[in-house]
Coordinates of C-alpha atoms and ligand atoms in Angstrom, one line a residue:
M392 CA -14.9 33.5 22.1
S393 CA -17.2 30.6 22.7
K394 CA -15.6 27.3 23.8
K395 CA -15.2 24.9 21.0
L396 CA -17.5 21.9 21.0
L397 CA -14.6 19.6 20.0
E398 CA -12.8 20.6 23.2
S399 CA -15.5 18.9 25.2
I400 CA -15.2 15.6 23.3
Q401 CA -12.7 13.0 24.3
F402 CA -14.8 9.9 23.6
P403 CA -18.1 9.2 21.8
E404 CA -20.0 9.4 25.2
D405 CA -19.1 13.1 25.2
L406 CA -20.2 13.5 21.6
R407 CA -23.6 12.0 22.5
K408 CA -24.2 14.7 25.1
I409 CA -24.2 17.4 22.4
P410 CA -27.6 18.4 21.1
R411 CA -28.3 17.0 17.6
E412 CA -28.7 20.4 16.0
Q413 CA -25.1 21.3 17.1
L414 CA -23.6 18.3 15.2
P415 CA -22.9 20.4 12.1
E416 CA -20.7 22.7 14.2
V417 CA -18.9 19.6 15.5
A418 CA -18.3 18.6 11.9
K419 CA -16.9 22.0 11.1
E420 CA -14.5 21.9 14.0
L421 CA -13.5 18.3 13.3
R422 CA -12.7 19.1 9.7
E423 CA -10.5 22.1 10.8
F424 CA -8.7 19.9 13.3
I425 CA -7.9 17.3 10.7
I426 CA -6.8 19.9 8.1
N427 CA -4.6 21.8 10.6
I428 CA -2.7 18.8 11.6
V429 CA -2.4 16.9 8.3
A430 CA -1.2 20.2 6.7
V431 CA 1.9 20.0 8.8
K432 CA 2.3 16.3 9.7
E433 CA 1.2 14.9 6.3
G434 CA -0.9 11.8 5.8
H435 CA -4.1 10.8 4.0
L436 CA -6.4 13.8 3.7
G437 CA -9.3 13.6 1.2
A438 CA -10.8 10.4 2.5
S439 CA -11.1 11.5 6.1
L440 CA -12.5 14.9 5.1
G441 CA -15.2 13.1 3.1
V442 CA -16.5 11.1 6.0
V443 CA -16.6 13.7 8.8
E444 CA -20.4 13.8 9.0
L445 CA -20.6 10.0 8.7
T446 CA -18.1 9.5 11.4
I447 CA -19.9 11.8 13.8
A448 CA -23.3 10.2 13.0
L449 CA -22.1 6.7 13.5
H450 CA -20.6 7.4 16.9
Y451 CA -23.6 9.5 17.9
I452 CA -26.3 7.0 17.0
F453 CA -24.5 3.7 17.8
N454 CA -23.1 2.7 21.1
T455 CA -19.5 2.3 20.1
P456 CA -17.4 0.4 21.1
E457 CA -20.0 -2.1 22.2
D458 CA -21.6 -1.7 18.8
I459 CA -18.7 -2.6 16.4
L460 CA -17.4 -0.2 13.8
V461 CA -14.9 -1.4 11.2
W462 CA -13.3 1.0 8.6
D463 CA -12.2 -0.6 5.4
V464 CA -8.7 0.4 4.4
G465 CA -8.7 2.8 7.3
H466 CA -7.2 5.8 5.6
Q467 CA -10.5 7.6 6.2
A468 CA -10.5 7.0 10.0
Y469 CA -8.8 10.2 11.2
G470 CA -12.1 11.6 12.5
H471 CA -12.8 8.3 14.2
K472 CA -9.5 8.4 15.9
I473 CA -10.0 12.0 17.1
L474 CA -13.4 11.2 18.5
T475 CA -12.3 8.1 20.3
G476 CA -9.6 9.2 22.7
R477 CA -6.8 10.1 20.4
K478 CA -7.4 13.8 19.8
A479 CA -4.3 14.8 21.9
A480 CA -2.1 12.2 20.2
F481 CA -3.3 13.0 16.7
H482 CA -0.3 15.2 16.0
T483 CA 1.9 12.1 16.3
N484 CA -0.1 10.4 13.5
R485 CA 2.2 8.2 11.4
Q486 CA 5.4 9.4 13.2
L487 CA 7.9 7.3 15.0
G488 CA 6.4 6.2 18.3
G489 CA 3.1 7.9 17.5
I490 CA -0.3 6.6 16.6
S491 CA -0.9 4.6 13.4
G492 CA -2.4 6.1 10.3
F493 CA -4.8 3.2 10.2
P494 CA -7.1 1.6 12.7
K495 CA -5.1 -0.8 14.9
I496 CA -6.6 -3.3 17.2
E497 CA -4.0 -2.8 19.9
E498 CA -4.2 1.0 19.8
S499 CA -7.8 1.4 21.0
N500 CA -10.8 -0.7 21.8
Y501 CA -12.7 1.5 19.3
D502 CA -10.5 0.1 16.5
A503 CA -12.4 -3.2 16.2
F504 CA -10.2 -4.5 13.4
G505 CA -6.8 -3.5 12.0
T506 CA -6.8 -2.4 8.4
G507 CA -4.5 -0.8 5.7
H508 CA -5.2 -3.2 2.8
S509 CA -8.6 -2.7 1.4
S510 CA -11.8 -4.8 1.1
T511 CA -11.5 -6.8 4.3
A512 CA -14.1 -4.9 6.4
I513 CA -17.2 -6.9 5.3
S514 CA -15.6 -10.3 6.0
A515 CA -14.3 -9.2 9.4
T516 CA -17.5 -7.5 10.5
L517 CA -19.6 -10.5 9.3
G518 CA -17.3 -12.7 11.4
M519 CA -18.0 -10.6 14.4
A520 CA -21.7 -10.6 13.7
I521 CA -21.9 -14.3 13.4
A522 CA -19.9 -14.6 16.6
S523 CA -22.4 -12.4 18.4
Q524 CA -25.2 -14.5 17.1
L525 CA -23.5 -17.7 18.3
S526 CA -23.1 -16.0 21.7
G527 CA -26.8 -15.2 21.8
D528 CA -26.3 -11.4 21.6
L529 CA -29.0 -10.3 19.2
T530 CA -28.9 -6.6 19.9
K531 CA -25.3 -5.7 19.1
Q532 CA -24.8 -3.8 15.8
H533 CA -21.9 -4.6 13.4
I534 CA -21.1 -1.9 11.0
A535 CA -18.6 -1.9 8.1
V536 CA -17.8 1.3 6.3
V537 CA -16.6 0.5 2.8
G538 CA -15.6 2.8 -0.1
D539 CA -16.9 2.5 -3.7
A540 CA -13.5 1.3 -5.0
S541 CA -13.0 -1.2 -2.2
I542 CA -16.4 -2.8 -2.5
A543 CA -15.6 -3.8 -6.1
S544 CA -12.8 -6.1 -4.9
G545 CA -13.2 -9.8 -5.0
M546 CA -12.9 -10.2 -1.2
A547 CA -15.7 -7.8 -0.6
F548 CA -17.9 -9.6 -3.1
E549 CA -17.2 -13.0 -1.4
A550 CA -18.3 -11.5 1.9
L551 CA -21.5 -10.0 0.4
N552 CA -22.3 -13.3 -1.1
H553 CA -22.0 -15.0 2.3
A554 CA -23.6 -12.3 4.3
G555 CA -26.7 -12.3 2.1
V556 CA -27.7 -15.8 3.4
T557 CA -27.2 -15.0 7.0
N558 CA -29.5 -13.2 9.4
T559 CA -26.8 -11.2 11.1
N560 CA -27.0 -7.7 12.4
L561 CA -24.7 -6.5 9.7
L562 CA -24.9 -2.9 8.4
I563 CA -22.7 -2.0 5.5
I564 CA -22.2 1.7 4.8
L565 CA -21.2 2.1 1.2
N566 CA -19.3 5.4 1.2
D567 CA -19.6 6.3 -2.5
N568 CA -17.5 9.2 -3.6
A569 CA -17.0 7.8 -7.1
I570 CA -13.2 7.7 -6.7
G571 CA -10.5 5.5 -5.1
I572 CA -7.0 7.0 -5.1
D573 CA -7.6 7.4 -8.9
P574 CA -11.1 7.5 -10.4
S575 CA -13.1 4.3 -9.7
V576 CA -13.4 1.9 -12.7
G577 CA -15.5 -0.9 -13.9
A578 CA -19.1 -1.9 -14.3
L579 CA -20.0 -1.7 -10.6
K580 CA -18.9 2.0 -10.6
E581 CA -21.2 2.6 -13.6
Y582 CA -24.0 0.9 -11.8
L583 CA -23.5 3.0 -8.7
T584 CA -23.5 6.1 -10.8
K585 CA -26.8 5.1 -12.3
V586 CA -28.3 4.4 -8.9
N587 CA -27.1 7.8 -7.7
L588 CA -28.7 9.5 -10.6
D589 CA -31.9 7.5 -9.9
K590 CA -31.7 5.8 -13.3
T591 CA -32.1 2.2 -12.1
P592 CA -35.4 0.7 -11.4
D593 CA -35.6 -0.8 -7.9
T594 CA -35.9 -4.4 -9.1
D595 CA -32.4 -4.1 -10.5
N596 CA -30.8 -3.3 -7.2
I597 CA -27.7 -5.4 -7.0
F598 CA -27.6 -5.4 -3.2
E599 CA -31.2 -6.4 -2.9
A600 CA -30.5 -9.3 -5.3
L601 CA -27.9 -10.4 -2.8
N602 CA -30.6 -10.4 0.0
F603 CA -29.6 -7.1 1.6
S604 CA -32.1 -4.5 2.6
Y605 CA -30.9 -1.5 0.6
F606 CA -31.3 2.1 1.7
G607 CA -30.3 5.3 0.0
P608 CA -28.6 6.8 -1.8
I609 CA -28.5 9.6 0.8
D610 CA -26.4 12.8 1.1
G611 CA -23.5 11.9 3.3
H612 CA -22.9 15.5 4.3
D613 CA -26.3 16.1 5.7
L614 CA -26.2 15.2 9.4
P615 CA -29.9 15.2 10.1
I616 CA -30.5 12.9 7.1
I617 CA -27.7 10.5 8.1
T618 CA -28.6 10.3 11.8
E619 CA -32.3 9.8 10.9
N620 CA -31.4 6.9 8.5
L621 CA -29.0 5.3 11.0
E622 CA -31.7 5.5 13.7
K623 CA -34.1 3.7 11.4
L624 CA -31.5 1.1 10.4
K625 CA -30.8 0.2 14.0
K626 CA -34.2 -1.3 14.3
I627 CA -34.0 -3.4 11.2
K628 CA -32.8 -7.0 11.5
G629 CA -30.6 -8.9 9.0
P630 CA -28.0 -7.7 6.6
K631 CA -28.6 -4.2 5.3
L632 CA -26.7 -1.6 3.2
L633 CA -26.9 2.1 3.4
H634 CA -25.6 3.9 0.2
V635 CA -24.1 7.2 1.2
I636 CA -22.9 9.8 -1.4
T637 CA -20.0 11.9 -0.2
K638 CA -17.4 14.1 -1.7
K639 CA -13.7 13.2 -1.2
G640 CA -11.9 16.2 0.2
K641 CA -15.1 17.8 1.4
G642 CA -14.6 21.2 3.0
L643 CA -11.2 22.1 1.5
Q644 CA -11.8 23.5 -1.9
Q645 CA -8.5 22.4 -3.4
A646 CA -9.0 18.9 -2.1
E647 CA -12.5 18.7 -3.6
Q648 CA -11.2 19.9 -7.0
N649 CA -8.1 17.8 -7.2
Q650 CA -9.0 14.6 -5.4
V651 CA -6.2 12.5 -6.7
T652 CA -3.4 14.8 -5.5
Y653 CA -5.2 15.5 -2.1
H654 CA -5.6 11.8 -1.4
A655 CA -2.2 12.2 0.4
P656 CA -0.9 15.7 -0.5
G657 CA 2.1 16.0 1.7
K658 CA 2.5 19.4 3.5
F659 CA 0.1 22.2 2.5
D660 CA -1.2 25.5 3.7
A661 CA -4.1 24.8 6.0
K662 CA -5.8 28.1 5.1
T663 CA -5.5 28.1 1.3
G664 CA -5.0 24.4 0.7
E665 CA -2.0 25.3 -1.5
I666 CA 0.5 22.4 -1.5
T667 CA 3.9 23.4 -0.3
Q668 CA 5.8 23.4 -3.5
K669 CA 9.2 21.7 -3.5
D670 CA 11.6 22.2 -6.4
T671 CA 12.3 18.6 -7.4
S672 CA 13.9 19.4 -10.8
H673 CA 17.4 18.9 -9.4
L674 CA 16.5 15.6 -7.8
P675 CA 17.0 12.1 -9.2
P676 CA 13.8 10.4 -10.4
K677 CA 11.3 8.4 -8.3
F678 CA 11.7 4.7 -9.1
Q679 CA 8.0 4.6 -10.1
D680 CA 8.7 7.2 -12.8
V681 CA 11.7 5.3 -14.1
F682 CA 9.2 2.4 -14.5
G683 CA 6.4 4.7 -16.0
Y684 CA 8.5 6.6 -18.5
T685 CA 10.6 3.6 -19.5
L686 CA 7.5 1.6 -20.2
V687 CA 6.1 4.2 -22.5
E688 CA 9.5 4.3 -24.3
L689 CA 9.5 0.6 -24.8
A690 CA 5.9 0.4 -25.7
K691 CA 6.5 2.7 -28.6
S692 CA 8.6 0.2 -30.4
N693 CA 7.2 -3.0 -29.0
K694 CA 3.6 -3.2 -29.9
K695 CA 3.1 -6.4 -27.8
I696 CA 3.6 -4.6 -24.5
V697 CA 0.6 -4.1 -22.3
G698 CA 0.5 -2.6 -18.8
I699 CA -1.7 -3.6 -15.9
T700 CA -2.3 -2.0 -12.5
P701 CA -4.8 -2.9 -9.8
A702 CA -6.0 0.6 -8.8
M703 CA -2.7 2.3 -8.6
P704 CA -2.1 4.2 -11.9
T705 CA -0.8 7.3 -10.2
G706 CA 1.2 5.5 -7.5
S707 CA 2.8 3.1 -10.0
S708 CA 3.1 5.8 -12.8
L709 CA 1.4 3.4 -15.2
K710 CA -0.7 6.5 -15.8
Y711 CA 1.9 7.7 -18.4
M712 CA 1.2 4.6 -20.5
M713 CA -2.5 4.9 -19.9
K714 CA -2.3 8.4 -21.4
E715 CA -0.1 7.5 -24.3
F716 CA -1.6 4.1 -25.2
P717 CA -5.0 3.9 -23.5
E718 CA -5.9 0.7 -25.4
R719 CA -2.8 -1.2 -24.0
A720 CA -2.8 -0.1 -20.4
F721 CA -5.4 -1.2 -17.9
D722 CA -6.5 -0.1 -14.4
V723 CA -8.5 -3.1 -13.2
G724 CA -9.5 -1.6 -9.9
I725 CA -8.6 -3.0 -6.5
A726 CA -8.3 -6.5 -7.8
E727 CA -4.8 -7.9 -7.4
Q728 CA -5.8 -11.5 -7.9
H729 CA -7.6 -10.7 -11.1
A730 CA -4.7 -8.5 -12.3
V731 CA -2.3 -11.4 -12.0
T732 CA -4.5 -14.0 -13.7
L733 CA -5.5 -11.4 -16.3
S734 CA -1.8 -11.0 -17.0
A735 CA -1.4 -14.7 -17.3
G736 CA -4.2 -14.9 -19.8
M737 CA -2.7 -12.2 -22.0
A738 CA 0.7 -13.8 -21.7
T739 CA -0.7 -17.1 -23.2
Q740 CA -1.6 -15.0 -26.3
D741 CA 2.0 -13.8 -26.6
Y742 CA 1.5 -10.3 -25.2
V743 CA 4.4 -8.9 -23.2
V744 CA 2.6 -8.1 -19.9
F745 CA 4.0 -5.7 -17.3
C746 CA 1.9 -6.2 -14.2
N747 CA 2.7 -3.5 -11.7
I748 CA 1.7 -4.2 -8.1
Y749 CA 3.0 -2.8 -4.9
S750 CA 5.0 -5.5 -3.1
T751 CA 2.6 -5.5 -0.1
F752 CA -0.5 -5.8 -2.2
L753 CA 0.9 -8.8 -4.2
Q754 CA 0.6 -10.7 -1.0
R755 CA -3.1 -11.0 -1.8
A756 CA -2.5 -12.7 -5.2
Y757 CA 0.0 -15.3 -4.0
D758 CA -1.9 -18.3 -5.3
Q759 CA -2.4 -16.6 -8.7
V760 CA 1.4 -16.0 -9.0
I761 CA 2.1 -19.7 -8.2
H762 CA -0.8 -21.5 -9.9
D763 CA -1.7 -19.3 -12.8
V764 CA 1.7 -17.8 -13.8
C765 CA 4.7 -19.8 -12.5
L766 CA 3.3 -23.3 -12.7
Q767 CA 2.6 -22.6 -16.4
K768 CA 5.8 -20.8 -16.9
L769 CA 4.1 -17.8 -18.4
P770 CA 6.5 -14.9 -19.0
V771 CA 4.6 -12.3 -17.1
I772 CA 6.8 -9.4 -16.0
F773 CA 5.9 -8.4 -12.4
C774 CA 7.0 -4.9 -11.4
L775 CA 6.9 -4.8 -7.6
D776 CA 6.9 -1.2 -6.5
R777 CA 7.2 -0.1 -2.9
A778 CA 9.5 -3.1 -2.1
G779 CA 11.3 -2.8 1.2
L780 CA 10.5 -0.4 4.0
V781 CA 7.9 2.2 2.9
G782 CA 7.9 4.6 5.8
Q783 CA 4.8 6.2 7.5
D784 CA 2.2 3.8 6.1
G785 CA 3.8 1.3 8.5
A786 CA 3.3 -2.3 9.3
T787 CA 0.5 -3.0 6.8
H788 CA 2.4 -1.6 3.9
H789 CA 6.1 -2.5 4.2
G790 CA 7.1 -4.6 1.2
I791 CA 9.4 -6.7 3.2
F792 CA 8.1 -10.2 2.5
D793 CA 8.4 -10.5 -1.3
M794 CA 11.9 -12.0 -1.5
A795 CA 10.9 -14.7 1.1
Y796 CA 7.6 -15.5 -0.5
L797 CA 8.7 -15.4 -4.2
R798 CA 12.1 -16.9 -4.0
C799 CA 10.7 -20.4 -3.3
I800 CA 8.5 -20.5 -6.4
P801 CA 9.9 -22.6 -9.2
N802 CA 10.3 -20.9 -12.7
L803 CA 10.3 -17.4 -11.3
T804 CA 13.2 -15.1 -11.8
L805 CA 13.5 -12.6 -8.9
V806 CA 15.7 -9.5 -9.3
A807 CA 16.3 -6.2 -7.5
P808 CA 18.0 -3.4 -9.4
R809 CA 20.5 -1.4 -7.4
N810 CA 19.7 1.9 -9.1
E811 CA 17.5 3.6 -11.7
I812 CA 19.7 2.6 -14.7
E813 CA 19.5 -1.1 -13.7
L814 CA 15.8 -0.9 -13.3
R815 CA 15.5 0.7 -16.8
N816 CA 17.8 -2.0 -18.3
L817 CA 15.8 -4.8 -16.6
L818 CA 12.6 -3.5 -18.0
Y819 CA 14.3 -3.4 -21.4
T820 CA 15.7 -6.9 -21.0
A821 CA 12.4 -8.4 -19.8
Q822 CA 10.5 -7.3 -22.9
L823 CA 13.1 -8.7 -25.3
G824 CA 11.5 -12.1 -24.7
L825 CA 11.8 -14.3 -21.6
Q826 CA 10.9 -17.9 -21.4
Q827 CA 9.6 -17.6 -17.8
P828 CA 8.1 -15.1 -15.4
I829 CA 10.2 -12.4 -13.7
A830 CA 9.6 -10.2 -10.7
I831 CA 11.5 -6.9 -10.5
R832 CA 11.4 -5.3 -7.1
Y833 CA 12.2 -1.7 -6.4
P834 CA 11.6 0.7 -3.6
R835 CA 9.4 3.8 -2.8
G836 CA 11.0 7.1 -3.4
R837 CA 13.9 8.4 -5.4
G838 CA 17.2 6.9 -6.5
N839 CA 20.6 8.7 -6.9
I840 CA 21.2 9.1 -10.6
L841 CA 20.2 12.2 -12.5
D842 CA 21.1 11.1 -16.0
W843 CA 19.3 7.8 -15.9
Q844 CA 17.8 7.9 -19.4
R845 CA 20.8 6.3 -21.0
S846 CA 20.7 3.9 -24.0
F847 CA 19.4 0.5 -23.1
K848 CA 21.7 -2.4 -22.2
K849 CA 20.7 -6.0 -21.9
I850 CA 21.3 -7.5 -18.4
E851 CA 22.3 -11.2 -18.3
I852 CA 19.8 -13.1 -16.2
G853 CA 21.3 -14.5 -13.0
K854 CA 24.5 -12.4 -13.1
G855 CA 25.6 -10.2 -10.2
E856 CA 28.3 -7.5 -10.2
T857 CA 31.5 -6.8 -8.4
I858 CA 31.3 -3.3 -7.0
K859 CA 34.5 -3.4 -5.0
K860 CA 37.1 -6.1 -4.3
G861 CA 38.5 -6.7 -0.8
S862 CA 40.3 -9.5 1.1
E863 CA 38.6 -10.3 4.4
V864 CA 35.0 -9.4 4.6
A865 CA 32.6 -9.6 1.6
I866 CA 29.3 -7.7 1.7
L867 CA 26.6 -9.2 -0.6
S868 CA 23.8 -6.8 -1.1
I869 CA 20.6 -7.0 -3.0
G870 CA 18.8 -4.1 -4.7
T871 CA 19.1 -0.5 -3.6
M872 CA 20.7 -1.6 -0.3
A873 CA 23.9 -1.4 -2.3
T874 CA 23.8 2.4 -1.8
E875 CA 23.8 2.0 2.1
V876 CA 26.6 -0.6 1.8
S877 CA 28.8 1.7 -0.4
Q878 CA 28.2 4.6 2.1
A879 CA 29.0 2.2 5.0
I880 CA 32.3 1.2 3.4
N881 CA 33.2 4.8 2.7
L882 CA 32.8 5.5 6.4
I883 CA 35.6 3.1 7.2
D884 CA 39.2 4.3 7.5
T885 CA 41.4 3.6 4.4
S886 CA 43.5 0.8 5.8
R887 CA 40.5 -1.3 6.9
K888 CA 38.3 -0.3 3.9
E889 CA 40.7 -2.2 1.6
K890 CA 39.8 -5.4 3.3
V891 CA 36.1 -5.0 2.5
G892 CA 34.7 -6.3 -0.8
H893 CA 31.2 -5.4 -2.0
Y894 CA 29.1 -7.5 -4.5
D895 CA 25.7 -6.5 -5.9
M896 CA 24.1 -10.0 -6.3
R897 CA 21.1 -8.5 -8.2
F898 CA 19.3 -11.8 -8.6
V899 CA 17.7 -13.5 -5.6
S900 CA 16.7 -16.3 -8.0
P901 CA 18.6 -17.7 -9.7
L902 CA 21.6 -16.8 -7.6
D903 CA 24.8 -16.1 -9.4
K904 CA 26.5 -19.3 -8.4
S905 CA 29.9 -18.6 -10.0
L906 CA 30.2 -15.3 -8.3
L907 CA 29.2 -16.9 -5.0
H908 CA 31.8 -19.7 -5.3
A909 CA 34.4 -17.0 -6.0
V910 CA 33.4 -15.0 -2.9
F911 CA 33.2 -18.0 -0.6
K912 CA 36.7 -19.0 -1.7
E913 CA 38.2 -15.5 -1.4
Y914 CA 36.8 -14.3 1.9
N915 CA 36.5 -15.8 5.4
T916 CA 33.6 -13.6 6.3
L917 CA 30.4 -12.7 4.5
I918 CA 27.7 -10.3 5.4
T919 CA 24.4 -10.3 3.4
V920 CA 22.3 -7.1 3.4
E921 CA 18.6 -7.0 2.3
D922 CA 15.6 -4.7 2.9
G923 CA 13.4 -7.6 3.6
V924 CA 12.7 -10.3 6.2
I925 CA 15.7 -12.4 7.0
S926 CA 13.7 -15.6 7.4
G927 CA 13.5 -17.2 4.0
G928 CA 14.9 -14.1 2.2
F929 CA 18.1 -13.4 0.2
G930 CA 20.5 -14.1 3.1
S931 CA 18.8 -17.4 3.7
A932 CA 19.4 -18.3 0.0
V933 CA 23.1 -17.6 0.5
L934 CA 23.1 -19.8 3.6
E935 CA 21.4 -22.6 1.7
F936 CA 24.1 -22.3 -1.0
A937 CA 26.8 -22.5 1.7
S938 CA 25.3 -25.5 3.2
L939 CA 24.8 -27.3 -0.1
H940 CA 28.4 -26.7 -1.0
K941 CA 29.8 -27.3 2.5
Y942 CA 31.3 -23.9 2.9
K943 CA 32.3 -23.1 6.5
N944 CA 32.7 -19.3 6.2
D945 CA 31.4 -17.0 8.9
I946 CA 28.1 -15.6 7.5
T947 CA 26.0 -12.8 9.1
L948 CA 22.6 -11.9 7.7
L949 CA 21.5 -8.2 8.0
G950 CA 17.8 -7.6 7.3
I951 CA 14.5 -7.4 9.1
S952 CA 14.2 -9.8 12.0
N953 CA 11.0 -11.7 12.8
H954 CA 8.7 -8.8 13.6
F955 CA 6.4 -6.2 11.9
P956 CA 8.3 -2.8 11.7
E957 CA 6.0 0.1 12.6
H958 CA 5.5 3.5 11.0
A959 CA 8.4 6.0 10.9
T960 CA 10.5 7.6 8.2
T961 CA 12.4 5.1 6.1
S962 CA 15.7 6.4 7.4
Q963 CA 14.5 6.0 11.0
L964 CA 13.3 2.5 10.2
K965 CA 16.6 1.6 8.4
D966 CA 18.4 2.7 11.5
S967 CA 16.3 0.7 13.9
E968 CA 16.5 -2.4 11.7
G969 CA 20.3 -2.2 11.5
L970 CA 20.2 -1.3 7.8
S971 CA 21.4 2.3 7.8
S972 CA 24.9 3.0 6.5
E973 CA 26.1 3.7 10.1
K974 CA 24.7 0.4 11.4
I975 CA 26.1 -1.6 8.4
K976 CA 29.5 0.0 9.0
E977 CA 29.3 -1.2 12.7
A978 CA 28.5 -4.7 11.5
I979 CA 31.5 -4.6 9.2
L980 CA 33.9 -3.3 11.8
N981 CA 32.8 -6.0 14.1
K982 CA 34.1 -8.5 11.7
L983 CA 37.4 -6.8 10.8
Ligands
TPP1474 C1 -5.5 -4.5 -1.3 C2 -5.2 -3.1 -1.5 N1 -5.0 -2.6 -2.8 C3 -4.7 -1.3 -3.0 C4 -4.7 -0.5 -1.9 C5 -4.3 1.0 -2.2 N2 -5.5 1.8 -1.9 C6 -5.6 2.5 -0.7 S1 -7.0 3.4 -0.6 C7 -7.4 3.0 -2.2 C8 -8.6 3.5 -2.8 C9 -9.8 3.2 -1.9 O1 -10.9 3.8 -2.5 P1 -12.3 3.8 -1.8 O2 -12.6 2.4 -1.2 O3 -13.3 4.3 -2.8 O4 -12.1 4.8 -0.6 P2 -11.9 6.4 -0.7 O5 -10.4 6.6 -0.7 O6 -12.6 6.9 -1.8 O7 -12.5 6.8 0.6 C10 -6.5 2.1 -2.8 C11 -6.5 1.6 -4.1 C12 -5.0 -1.0 -0.7 N3 -4.9 -0.2 0.4 N4 -5.2 -2.3 -0.5
DXP1475 C1 -4.0 3.8 2.0 C2 -3.2 3.2 0.9 O1 -3.0 2.0 0.8 C3 -2.5 4.1 -0.1 O2 -3.0 5.4 0.0 C4 -1.0 4.1 0.2 O3 -0.8 4.8 1.4 C5 -0.3 4.7 -0.9 O4 1.1 4.6 -0.7 P1 2.1 5.5 -1.6 O5 2.0 6.8 -0.9 O6 3.4 4.8 -1.4 O7 1.6 5.5 -3.0
MG1476 MG1 -14.1 6.1 -3.0

């Protein structure tokens, strides 16, 4: 058997030694390599398969890492990682102690800029290109690879607007596969489709109107065509954009045909592409589905309800409402800032707006939350999915800051249900008519309750619940951390267990002051437990309360200390952050 070409490649300099006509064979091997490992280790699949040829061509034609290559989002950079020194480590992708699923500046000098959140690549690359210009380096190339859904985001447009009046060596590769995680949306998507079908006269070219030299569209799976175009572009000065048409999931039939599922399919058969089926019928629901199905239920009787998602209809399960009430559910694309202010606008007109955003992505719309929603006391209902530790996506995606960054905003109610039923009841309560905005945070994954579709009950705003009474140590938990706390208490022997009380505080803002006064008076020792950063979070709120009321109790805060947790399973992460039931038990025993 002939030796595989990929075996000879550790770094792009090895790739560049391979004759150009053999590059399609490298592409075939690289695809197989990605499929074989992702099939077992899981991760993002379709996006990387779609850019195999592009990845090879970029490293072949440009002198990376001297020429700078930035991947937007970075979920498509598996081929890039494999060709830049991480082939042997690729089986550790997204695992504890392994390489990151996204480009990471400290992982390799080929990862010019860390990513995970979308639409940052043009700004970052432009920054590098301007820096090169200032340093007098006029030959270095600066390349940003951006997807069709990501380029429609506000940040990308801001960068295009700036880049167009520079004379930098900036090359944007628009990787247009007409889909994000879900199908791309909006007028720009329609425009790109027209360009692709050659139905737009050149004078209308939107990128040329922004002073870019525009090239394409070209077939992004045809290596001779891509390499030829990149060679040509190397010699052209100033900002330029190459429009490349690719197919997400290219090379794996199932992934090409079912692009949404194969964005990140979990385990699958590398040969057939068949996803390893798990029987989930006996499992409790995912929190996202509790949101999605409950919203449909509520929207049936409350005609004022609308749902908004920035590009995550599948991940958030807003897709159920989009199917049932297409005129009242909106996917606005990767546009978190717009999603928030759009919600504010609709709320002024007395619509009951459920704006569902992953906790980590709401970070991008912080000013809109403060300035457009909370300052005006508009009763937008924020549903923050993926709050807490999310697992293998790692540092860029953990939803661990929301309690700290939202709790300080006046007029905003901040609540974390401890289970599916509470989430359902909070969604119900929120649409009954609130006088101010509310943020409901809940985690990735499943809960514990099978019969969660019970009749609705109103939840009193600002009221916590006593789960278990004790005498010496009170545990104050927020959200689904209640489960770990209950398990921790159950691990303690009966005589000491009785001394431990457990309170689900539910609301981070407003705090349940009467419950807190009672707890501070009954117990000497308090432990707060949260799946968020300690600085400024829920435990900090309890400390502020203690200070204000001059309580001198012993208080310990459990949560995430001042660092960025990496990628690993959520249970591994909970353990390393001191938030597993075992670690919480130890913290309790230390106090007994
Ligand atoms: C700010 C932000 N919002 C949402 C996401 C979630 N997300 C990850 S990939 C993706 C779609 C990207 O689509 P596109 O840019 O077309 O790349 P493709 O997956 O098609 O390669 C989305 C919405 C994100 N990473 N960052
Ligand atoms: C790259 C990205 O941002 C998304 O694909 C993200 O990984 C989705 O996360 P969930 O799997 O939690 O929906
Ligand atoms: Mg796309």
